[in-house]
CSV table of C-alpha atoms in Angstrom, one decimal:
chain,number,residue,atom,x,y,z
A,227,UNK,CA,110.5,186.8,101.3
A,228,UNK,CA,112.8,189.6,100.0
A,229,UNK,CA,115.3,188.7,102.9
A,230,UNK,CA,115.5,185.2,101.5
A,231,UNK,CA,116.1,186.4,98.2
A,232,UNK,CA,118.5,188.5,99.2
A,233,UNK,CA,120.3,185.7,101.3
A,234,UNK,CA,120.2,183.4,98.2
A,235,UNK,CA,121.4,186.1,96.4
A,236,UNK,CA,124.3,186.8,98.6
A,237,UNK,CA,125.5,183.3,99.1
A,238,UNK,CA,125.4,182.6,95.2
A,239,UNK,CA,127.9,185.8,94.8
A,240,UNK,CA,129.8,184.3,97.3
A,241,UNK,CA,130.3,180.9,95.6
A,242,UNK,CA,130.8,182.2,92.6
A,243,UNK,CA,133.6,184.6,93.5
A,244,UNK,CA,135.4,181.3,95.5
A,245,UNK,CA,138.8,182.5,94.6
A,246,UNK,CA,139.9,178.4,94.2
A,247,UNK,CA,137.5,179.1,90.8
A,248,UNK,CA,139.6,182.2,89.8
A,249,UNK,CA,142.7,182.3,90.8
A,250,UNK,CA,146.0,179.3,91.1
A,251,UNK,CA,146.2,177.8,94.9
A,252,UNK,CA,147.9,179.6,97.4
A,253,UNK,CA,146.6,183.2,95.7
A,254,UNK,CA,143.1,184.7,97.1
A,255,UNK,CA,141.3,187.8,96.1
A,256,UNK,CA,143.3,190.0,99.0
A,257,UNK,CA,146.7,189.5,96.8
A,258,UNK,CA,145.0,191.1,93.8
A,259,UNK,CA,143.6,194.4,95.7
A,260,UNK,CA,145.2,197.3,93.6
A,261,UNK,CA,147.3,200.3,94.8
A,262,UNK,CA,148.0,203.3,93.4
A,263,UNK,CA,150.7,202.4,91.4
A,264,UNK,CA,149.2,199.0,90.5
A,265,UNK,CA,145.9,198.0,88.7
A,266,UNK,CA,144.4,194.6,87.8
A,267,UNK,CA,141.4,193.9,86.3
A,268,UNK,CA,138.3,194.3,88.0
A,269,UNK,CA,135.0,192.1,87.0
A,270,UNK,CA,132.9,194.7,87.6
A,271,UNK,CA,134.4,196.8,84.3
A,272,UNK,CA,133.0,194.1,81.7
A,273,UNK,CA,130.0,196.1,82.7
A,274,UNK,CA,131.0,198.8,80.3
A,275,UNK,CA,131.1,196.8,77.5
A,276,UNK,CA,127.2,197.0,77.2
A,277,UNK,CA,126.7,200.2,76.6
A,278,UNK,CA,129.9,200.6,74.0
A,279,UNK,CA,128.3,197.5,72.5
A,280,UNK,CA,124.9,199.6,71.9
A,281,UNK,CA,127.1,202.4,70.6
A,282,UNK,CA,128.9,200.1,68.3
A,283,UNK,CA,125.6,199.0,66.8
A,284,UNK,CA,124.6,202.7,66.4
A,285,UNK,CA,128.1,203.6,64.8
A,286,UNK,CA,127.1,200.0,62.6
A,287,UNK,CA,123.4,201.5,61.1
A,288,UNK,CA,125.1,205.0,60.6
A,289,UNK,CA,128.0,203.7,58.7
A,290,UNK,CA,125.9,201.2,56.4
A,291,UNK,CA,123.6,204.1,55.8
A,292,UNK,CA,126.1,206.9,54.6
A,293,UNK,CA,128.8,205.3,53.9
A,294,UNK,CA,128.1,201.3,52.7
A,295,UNK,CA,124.9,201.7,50.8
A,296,UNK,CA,125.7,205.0,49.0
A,297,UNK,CA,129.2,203.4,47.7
A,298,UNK,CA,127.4,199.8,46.9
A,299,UNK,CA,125.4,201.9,44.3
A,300,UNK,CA,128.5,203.2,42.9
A,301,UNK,CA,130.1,200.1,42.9
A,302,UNK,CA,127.2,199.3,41.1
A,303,UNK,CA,126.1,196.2,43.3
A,304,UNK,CA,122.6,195.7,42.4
A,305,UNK,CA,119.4,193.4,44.0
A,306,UNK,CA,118.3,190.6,42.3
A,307,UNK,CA,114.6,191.5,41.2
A,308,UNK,CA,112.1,188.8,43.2
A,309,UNK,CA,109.1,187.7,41.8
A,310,UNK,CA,106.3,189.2,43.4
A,311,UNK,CA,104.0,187.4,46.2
A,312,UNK,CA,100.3,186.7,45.1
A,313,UNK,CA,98.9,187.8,48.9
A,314,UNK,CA,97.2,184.1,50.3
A,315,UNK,CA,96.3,184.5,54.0
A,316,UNK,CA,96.0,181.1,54.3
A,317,UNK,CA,99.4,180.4,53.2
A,318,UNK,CA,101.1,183.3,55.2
A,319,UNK,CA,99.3,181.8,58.2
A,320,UNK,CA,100.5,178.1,57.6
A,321,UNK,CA,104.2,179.7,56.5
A,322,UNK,CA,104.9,182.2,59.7
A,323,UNK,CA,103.5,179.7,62.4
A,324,UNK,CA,104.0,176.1,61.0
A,325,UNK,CA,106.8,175.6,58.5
A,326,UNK,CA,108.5,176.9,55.6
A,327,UNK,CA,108.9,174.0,53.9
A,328,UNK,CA,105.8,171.8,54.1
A,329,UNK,CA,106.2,168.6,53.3
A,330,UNK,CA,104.4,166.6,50.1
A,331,UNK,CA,101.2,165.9,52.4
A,332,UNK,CA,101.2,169.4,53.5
A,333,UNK,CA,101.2,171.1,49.8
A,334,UNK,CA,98.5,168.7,48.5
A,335,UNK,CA,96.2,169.7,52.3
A,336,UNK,CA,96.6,173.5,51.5
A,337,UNK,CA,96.3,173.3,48.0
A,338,UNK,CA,92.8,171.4,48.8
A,339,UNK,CA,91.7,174.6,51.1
A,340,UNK,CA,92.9,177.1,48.6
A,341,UNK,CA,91.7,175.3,45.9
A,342,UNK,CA,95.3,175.7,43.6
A,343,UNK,CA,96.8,173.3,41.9
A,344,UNK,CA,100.0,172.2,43.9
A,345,UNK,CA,102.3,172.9,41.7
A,346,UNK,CA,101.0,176.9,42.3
A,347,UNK,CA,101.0,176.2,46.4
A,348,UNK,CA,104.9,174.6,46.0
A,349,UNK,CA,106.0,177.9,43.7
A,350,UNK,CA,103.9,180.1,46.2
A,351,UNK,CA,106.2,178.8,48.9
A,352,UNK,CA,109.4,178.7,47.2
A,353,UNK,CA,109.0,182.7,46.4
A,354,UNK,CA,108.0,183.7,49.8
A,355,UNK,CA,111.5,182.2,51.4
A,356,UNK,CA,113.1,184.1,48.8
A,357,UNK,CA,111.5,187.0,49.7
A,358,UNK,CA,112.6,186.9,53.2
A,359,UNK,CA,116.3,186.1,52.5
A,360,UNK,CA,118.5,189.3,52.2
A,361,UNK,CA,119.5,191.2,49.2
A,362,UNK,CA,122.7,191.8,47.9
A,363,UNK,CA,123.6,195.2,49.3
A,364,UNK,CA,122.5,194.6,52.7
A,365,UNK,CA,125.1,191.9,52.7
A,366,UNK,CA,127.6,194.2,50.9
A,367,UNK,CA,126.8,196.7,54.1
A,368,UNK,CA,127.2,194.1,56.3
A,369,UNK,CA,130.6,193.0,54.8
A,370,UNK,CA,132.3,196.7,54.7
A,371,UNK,CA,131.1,197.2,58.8
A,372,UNK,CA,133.2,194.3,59.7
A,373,UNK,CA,135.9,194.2,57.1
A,374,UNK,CA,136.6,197.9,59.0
A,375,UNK,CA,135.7,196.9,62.4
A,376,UNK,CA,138.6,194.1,62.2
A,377,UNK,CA,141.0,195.8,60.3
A,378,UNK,CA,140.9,198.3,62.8
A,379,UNK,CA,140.9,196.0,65.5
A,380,UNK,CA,143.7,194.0,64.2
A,381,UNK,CA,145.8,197.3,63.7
A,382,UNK,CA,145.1,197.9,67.2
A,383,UNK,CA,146.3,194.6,68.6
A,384,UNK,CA,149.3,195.1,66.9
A,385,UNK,CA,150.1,198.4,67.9
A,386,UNK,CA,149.3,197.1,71.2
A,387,UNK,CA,150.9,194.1,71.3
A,388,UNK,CA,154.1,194.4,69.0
A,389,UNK,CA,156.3,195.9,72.1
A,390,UNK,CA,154.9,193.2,74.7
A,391,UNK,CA,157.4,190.7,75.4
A,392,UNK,CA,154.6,187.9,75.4
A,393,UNK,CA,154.2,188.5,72.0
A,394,UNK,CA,157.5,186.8,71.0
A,395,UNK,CA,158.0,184.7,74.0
A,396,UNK,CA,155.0,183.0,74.2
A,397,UNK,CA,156.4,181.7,77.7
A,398,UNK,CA,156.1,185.2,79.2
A,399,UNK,CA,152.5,185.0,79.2
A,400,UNK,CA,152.5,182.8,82.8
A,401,UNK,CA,155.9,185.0,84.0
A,402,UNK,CA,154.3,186.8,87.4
A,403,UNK,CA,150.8,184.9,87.1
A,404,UNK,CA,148.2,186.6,88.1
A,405,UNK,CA,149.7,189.2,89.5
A,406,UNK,CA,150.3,190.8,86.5
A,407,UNK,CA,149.3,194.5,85.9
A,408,UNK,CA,146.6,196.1,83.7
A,409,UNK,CA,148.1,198.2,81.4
A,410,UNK,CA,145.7,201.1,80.2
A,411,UNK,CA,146.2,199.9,76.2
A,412,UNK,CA,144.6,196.1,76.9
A,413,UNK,CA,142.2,197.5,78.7
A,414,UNK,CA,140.7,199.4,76.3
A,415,UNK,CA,141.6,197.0,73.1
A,416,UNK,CA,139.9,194.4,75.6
A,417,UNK,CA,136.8,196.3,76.0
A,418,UNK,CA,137.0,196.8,72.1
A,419,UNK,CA,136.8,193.1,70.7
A,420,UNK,CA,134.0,191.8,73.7
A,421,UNK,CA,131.6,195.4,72.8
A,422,UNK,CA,132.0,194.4,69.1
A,423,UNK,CA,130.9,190.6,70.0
A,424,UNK,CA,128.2,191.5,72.2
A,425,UNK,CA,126.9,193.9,69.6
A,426,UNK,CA,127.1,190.7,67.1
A,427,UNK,CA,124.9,188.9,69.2
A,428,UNK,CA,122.2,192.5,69.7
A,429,UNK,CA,122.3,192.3,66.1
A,430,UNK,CA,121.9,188.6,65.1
A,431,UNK,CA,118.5,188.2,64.6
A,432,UNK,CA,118.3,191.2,62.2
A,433,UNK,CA,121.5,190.2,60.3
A,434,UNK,CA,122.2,187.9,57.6
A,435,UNK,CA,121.4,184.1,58.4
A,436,UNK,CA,123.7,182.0,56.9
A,437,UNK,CA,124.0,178.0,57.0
A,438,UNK,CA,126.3,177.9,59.9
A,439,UNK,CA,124.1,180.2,61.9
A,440,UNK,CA,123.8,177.7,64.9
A,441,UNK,CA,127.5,177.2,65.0
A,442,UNK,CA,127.9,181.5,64.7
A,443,UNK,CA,125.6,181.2,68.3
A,444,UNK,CA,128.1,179.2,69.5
A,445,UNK,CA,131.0,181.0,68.1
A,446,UNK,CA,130.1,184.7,70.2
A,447,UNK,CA,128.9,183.0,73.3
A,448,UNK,CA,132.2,181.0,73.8
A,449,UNK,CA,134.5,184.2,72.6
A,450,UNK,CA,132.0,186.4,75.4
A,451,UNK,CA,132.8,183.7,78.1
A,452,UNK,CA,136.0,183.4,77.2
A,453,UNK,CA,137.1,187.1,76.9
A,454,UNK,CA,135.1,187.8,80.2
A,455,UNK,CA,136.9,185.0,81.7
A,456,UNK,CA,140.1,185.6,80.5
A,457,UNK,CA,139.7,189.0,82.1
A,458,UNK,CA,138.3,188.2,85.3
A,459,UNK,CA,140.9,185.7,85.4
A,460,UNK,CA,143.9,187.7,84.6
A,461,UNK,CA,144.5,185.5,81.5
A,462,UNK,CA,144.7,188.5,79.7
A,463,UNK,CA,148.1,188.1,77.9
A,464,UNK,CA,146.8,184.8,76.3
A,465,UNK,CA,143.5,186.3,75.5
A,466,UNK,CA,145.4,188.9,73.2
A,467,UNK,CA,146.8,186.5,71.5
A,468,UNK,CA,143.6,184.9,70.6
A,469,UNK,CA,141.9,187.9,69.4
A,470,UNK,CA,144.5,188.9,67.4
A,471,UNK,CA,145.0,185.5,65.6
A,472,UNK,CA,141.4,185.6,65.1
A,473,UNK,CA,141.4,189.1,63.9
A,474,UNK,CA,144.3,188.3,61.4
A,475,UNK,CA,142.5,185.7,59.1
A,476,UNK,CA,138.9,187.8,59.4
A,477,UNK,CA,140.4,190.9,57.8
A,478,UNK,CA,140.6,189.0,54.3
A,479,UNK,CA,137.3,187.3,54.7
A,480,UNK,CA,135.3,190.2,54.2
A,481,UNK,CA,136.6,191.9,51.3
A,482,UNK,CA,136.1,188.6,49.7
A,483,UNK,CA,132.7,188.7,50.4
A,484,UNK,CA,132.9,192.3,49.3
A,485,UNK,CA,134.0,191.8,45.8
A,486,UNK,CA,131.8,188.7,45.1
A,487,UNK,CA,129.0,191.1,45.7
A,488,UNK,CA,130.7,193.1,43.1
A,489,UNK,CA,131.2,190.1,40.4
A,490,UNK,CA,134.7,190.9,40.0
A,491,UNK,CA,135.3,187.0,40.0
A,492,UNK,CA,139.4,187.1,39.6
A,493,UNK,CA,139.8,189.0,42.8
A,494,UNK,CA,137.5,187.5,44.9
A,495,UNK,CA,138.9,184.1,43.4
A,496,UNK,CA,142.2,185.7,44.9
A,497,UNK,CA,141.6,187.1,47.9
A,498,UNK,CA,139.6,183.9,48.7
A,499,UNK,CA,142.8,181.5,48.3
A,500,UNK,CA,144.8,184.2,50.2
A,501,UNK,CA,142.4,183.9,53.4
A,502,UNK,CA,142.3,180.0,53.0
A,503,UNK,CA,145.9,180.3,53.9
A,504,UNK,CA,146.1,182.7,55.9
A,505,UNK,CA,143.0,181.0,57.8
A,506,UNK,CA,144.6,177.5,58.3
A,507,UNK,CA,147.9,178.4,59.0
A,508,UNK,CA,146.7,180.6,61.6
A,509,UNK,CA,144.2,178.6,63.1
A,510,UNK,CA,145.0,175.0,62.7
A,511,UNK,CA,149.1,176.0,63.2
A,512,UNK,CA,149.3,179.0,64.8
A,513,UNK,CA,146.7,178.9,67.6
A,514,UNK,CA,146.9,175.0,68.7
A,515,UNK,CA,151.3,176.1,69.5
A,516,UNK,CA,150.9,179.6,70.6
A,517,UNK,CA,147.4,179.2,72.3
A,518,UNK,CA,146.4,175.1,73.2
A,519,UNK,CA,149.6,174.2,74.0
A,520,UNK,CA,150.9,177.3,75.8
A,521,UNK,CA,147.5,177.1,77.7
A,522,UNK,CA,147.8,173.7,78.8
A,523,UNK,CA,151.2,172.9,79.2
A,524,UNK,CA,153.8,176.4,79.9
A,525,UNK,CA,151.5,177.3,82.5
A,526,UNK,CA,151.6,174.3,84.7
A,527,UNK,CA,155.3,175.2,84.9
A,528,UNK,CA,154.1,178.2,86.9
A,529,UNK,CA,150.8,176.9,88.9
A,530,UNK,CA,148.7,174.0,89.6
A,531,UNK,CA,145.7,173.1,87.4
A,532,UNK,CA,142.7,174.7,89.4
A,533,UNK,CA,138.8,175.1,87.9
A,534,UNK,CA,139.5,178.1,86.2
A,535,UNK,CA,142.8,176.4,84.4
A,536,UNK,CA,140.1,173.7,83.5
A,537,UNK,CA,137.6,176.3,82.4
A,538,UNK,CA,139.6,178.3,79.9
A,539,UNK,CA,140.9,175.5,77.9
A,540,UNK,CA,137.8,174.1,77.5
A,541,UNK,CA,136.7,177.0,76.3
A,542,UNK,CA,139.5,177.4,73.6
A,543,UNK,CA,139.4,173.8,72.5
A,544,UNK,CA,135.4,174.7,71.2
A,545,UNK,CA,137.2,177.4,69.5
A,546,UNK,CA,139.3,174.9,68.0
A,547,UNK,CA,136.8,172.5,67.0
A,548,UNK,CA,135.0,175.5,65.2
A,549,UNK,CA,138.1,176.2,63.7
A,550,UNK,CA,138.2,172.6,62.3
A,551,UNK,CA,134.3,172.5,61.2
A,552,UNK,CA,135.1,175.6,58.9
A,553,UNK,CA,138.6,174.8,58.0
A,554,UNK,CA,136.6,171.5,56.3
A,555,UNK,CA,134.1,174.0,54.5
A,556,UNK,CA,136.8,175.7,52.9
A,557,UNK,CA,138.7,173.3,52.3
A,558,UNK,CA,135.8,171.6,50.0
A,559,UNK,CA,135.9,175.1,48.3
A,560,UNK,CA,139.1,175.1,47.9
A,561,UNK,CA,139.3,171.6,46.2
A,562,UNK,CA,136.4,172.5,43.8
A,563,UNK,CA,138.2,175.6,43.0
A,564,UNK,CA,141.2,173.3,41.9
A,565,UNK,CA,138.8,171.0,39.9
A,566,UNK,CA,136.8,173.8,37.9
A,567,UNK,CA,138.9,176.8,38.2
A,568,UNK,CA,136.2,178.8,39.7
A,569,UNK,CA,135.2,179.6,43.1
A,570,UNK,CA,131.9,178.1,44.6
A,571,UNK,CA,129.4,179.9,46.0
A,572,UNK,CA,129.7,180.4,49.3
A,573,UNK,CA,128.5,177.1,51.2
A,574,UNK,CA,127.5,179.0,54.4
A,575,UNK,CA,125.6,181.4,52.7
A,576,UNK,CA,121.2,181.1,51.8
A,577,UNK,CA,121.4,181.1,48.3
A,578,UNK,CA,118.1,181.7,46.8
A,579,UNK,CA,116.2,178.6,45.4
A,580,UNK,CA,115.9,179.3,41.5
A,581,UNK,CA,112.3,179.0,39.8
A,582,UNK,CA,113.7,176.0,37.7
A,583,UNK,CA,110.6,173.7,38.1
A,584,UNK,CA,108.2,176.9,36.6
A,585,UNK,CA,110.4,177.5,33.7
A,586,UNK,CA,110.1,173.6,33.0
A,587,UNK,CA,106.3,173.5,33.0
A,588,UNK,CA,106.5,177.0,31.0
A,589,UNK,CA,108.5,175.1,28.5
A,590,UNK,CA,106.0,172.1,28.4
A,591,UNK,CA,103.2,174.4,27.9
A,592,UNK,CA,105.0,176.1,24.9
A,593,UNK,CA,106.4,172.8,23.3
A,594,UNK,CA,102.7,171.3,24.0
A,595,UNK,CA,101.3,174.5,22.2
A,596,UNK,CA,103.6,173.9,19.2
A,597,UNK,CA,102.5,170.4,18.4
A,598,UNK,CA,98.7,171.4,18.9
A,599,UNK,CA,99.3,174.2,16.2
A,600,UNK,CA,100.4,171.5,13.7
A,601,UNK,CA,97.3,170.0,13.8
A,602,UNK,CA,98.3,166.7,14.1
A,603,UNK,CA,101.0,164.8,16.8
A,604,UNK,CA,103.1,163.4,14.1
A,605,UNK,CA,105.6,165.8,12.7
A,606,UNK,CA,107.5,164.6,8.9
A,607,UNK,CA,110.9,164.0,8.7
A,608,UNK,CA,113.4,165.3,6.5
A,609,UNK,CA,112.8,162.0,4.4
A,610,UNK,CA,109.1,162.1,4.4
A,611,UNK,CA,108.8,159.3,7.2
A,612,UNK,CA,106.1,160.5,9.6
A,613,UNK,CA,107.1,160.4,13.0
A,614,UNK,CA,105.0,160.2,16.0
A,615,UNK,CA,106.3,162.6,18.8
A,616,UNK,CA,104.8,162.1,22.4
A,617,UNK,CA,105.3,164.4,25.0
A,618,UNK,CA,107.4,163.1,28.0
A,619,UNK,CA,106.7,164.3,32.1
A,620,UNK,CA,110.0,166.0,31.6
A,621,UNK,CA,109.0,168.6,28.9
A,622,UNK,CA,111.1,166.6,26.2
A,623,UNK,CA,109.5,165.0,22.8
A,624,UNK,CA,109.5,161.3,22.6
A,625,UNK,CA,110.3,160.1,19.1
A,626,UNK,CA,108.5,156.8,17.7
């Protein structure tokens, strides 16, 4: 049995390392053996970038503790105070294992086996998902941890970068393909951006869930296949490119995020409109030239199209159409910003739901009080006419 397994085992490895996947026809695996003078990239190093990922997230809980939290105080970026939860074990049991939003048939069912009027079951449930979505300074910690994870990631790229002659001549990114060398600086800024994306995805269930969080999971599984890829491929003078393009719009995203936190509402308003620009230009311009079309149509002037020429640009055109999806929301933002002259909330974000409907009935209660302390429904007029007022479902008083 074991001996199977291991022949399975063995003839997956070799189909998956086919070099026709890899590498352009007429170039196998024997032409990119490295030398002493020589080095190209190697699959088997992507390995490393588990265990710096695990050490990112451990730099990630010590900087948010010492450093994010303490200067969110001082900032003086305070939590919302939540009502509290009335303890109701059979509404925790129907909330954690059926649904958090039970339908109309559902409220009137559990209010009928906790014997509550509905109204009580419906605030009940509206509390206890604002209870579960995150407080202000946790996103404020989250925000500082990758406003300076990218600007030092997009510092590095371009201290990496600015001398490479495929950073101005986008061209020279297919000159030699793929027998290009690893230089020892994108190695290490490689295994920098795919550590800080696997530790994203380590970290996604504890972190902030936001309305895009499906497209996020999409997001850092294509940029992991695609760095990986890129590497195993040798397609990393492209991949640079992409990182940093990606890096350059991120690094006024979160300091946005930072000072909404902060309720200074002129420069977030600013820095927003500042990243809106910077964000399309860079990733509905910028990438589809310097990245699409470079991918797709400079490099056939150098090689055939093979699986792994297939592969990549697949790969960046789900980029793009991410890029397009949240190019729309901010766009929206951006028009209702013209329109009012204030930035809207954040449409990715959870807001929490607001206890509008109790403040209603607590108005009805009072305004129903008031009329039952007159003594009498009708109410006189300044002229002495007597007027008969009759409560309405909406809280208001119907004159007759």
């Amino acid at each position: 049995m074991d001996l199977d397994i291991s022949r399975m085992a063995g003839s997956l490895y070799h189909w998956l390392w086919q070099h026709e996947f890899w590498l352009p026809p007429g170039i196998t695996w024997e032409d990119m053996q490295e030398s002493e003078d020589i080095q190209y990239p190697q699959p088997r190093d992507l390995l490393l970038s588990i265990p710096f990922a695990l050490l990112l997230v451990g730099v990630r809980r010590a900087f948010e503790r010492t450093i994010a939290l303490p200067l969110s105080a001082k900032l003086g970026v305070k939590d919302k105070q939540k009502p509290k939860v009335q303890p109701n074990p059979v509404l925790e049991t129907f909330y954690s294992r059926c649904c958090k939003h039970p339908k109309e048939a559902e409220l009137l069912r559990l209010a009928g086996q906790c014997r509550l009027p509905p109204r009580t079951v419906e605030r009940w449930f509206r509390r206890r998902r604002n209870a579960d979505r995150a407080c202000v300074s946790k996103k404020f910690c989250e925000a500082c941890w990758r406003f300076t994870f990218y600007i030092i990631s997009f510092c590095t790229g371009l201290a990496v970068l600015h001398d490479k002659p495929w950073f101005w001549d986008h061209r020279e990114c297919w000159t030699g393909y793929p027998q290009q060398p690893l230089l020892p600086s994108l190695f290490w800024y490689y295994l920098l951006e795919l550590s800080f994306y696997w530790s994203l995805v380590f970290t996604l269930p504890f972190d902030v869930k936001r309305k895009d969080f499906k497209e996020q999971i999409v997001h850092h599984a294509a940029t992991i296949f695609l760095i990986s890829f890129s590497y195993c491929a040798n397609y990393i003078r492209i991949g640079t490119l992409v990182l940093v393009i990606h890096d350059a719009s991120d690094c006024f995203l979160e300091p946005t995020k930072i000072f909404n936190y902060m309720k200074w509402k002129k420069t977030c308003d600013s820095l927003f409109m500042i990243f809106a620009a910077v964000f399309l230009f860079s990733r509905l311009v910028v990438y589809p030239y310097t990245v699409l079309y470079n991918t797709y149509y400079y490099s056939m002037e150098i090689f055939q199209p093979f699986s792994g020429y297939y592969f990549v640009n697949a790969l960046l055109m789900i980029l793009q159409l991410l890029h397009v999806f949240w190019s729309c929301l901010i766009l929206h933002m951006v028009y209702k910003f013209i329109l009012q002259g204030t930035m809207e909330k954040d449409m990715r974000s959870d807001t929490e739901e607001s206890d509008k409907d109790e403040e209603r009935e607590k108005g009805m209660e009072k305004e129903q009080n008031g009329v039952r302390g007159l003594g009498s429904p009708t109410q006189r007029n300044g002229s002495g006419v007597l007027r008969s007022r009759t409560p309405l479902a909406n809280g208001h008083l119907q004159e007759r």
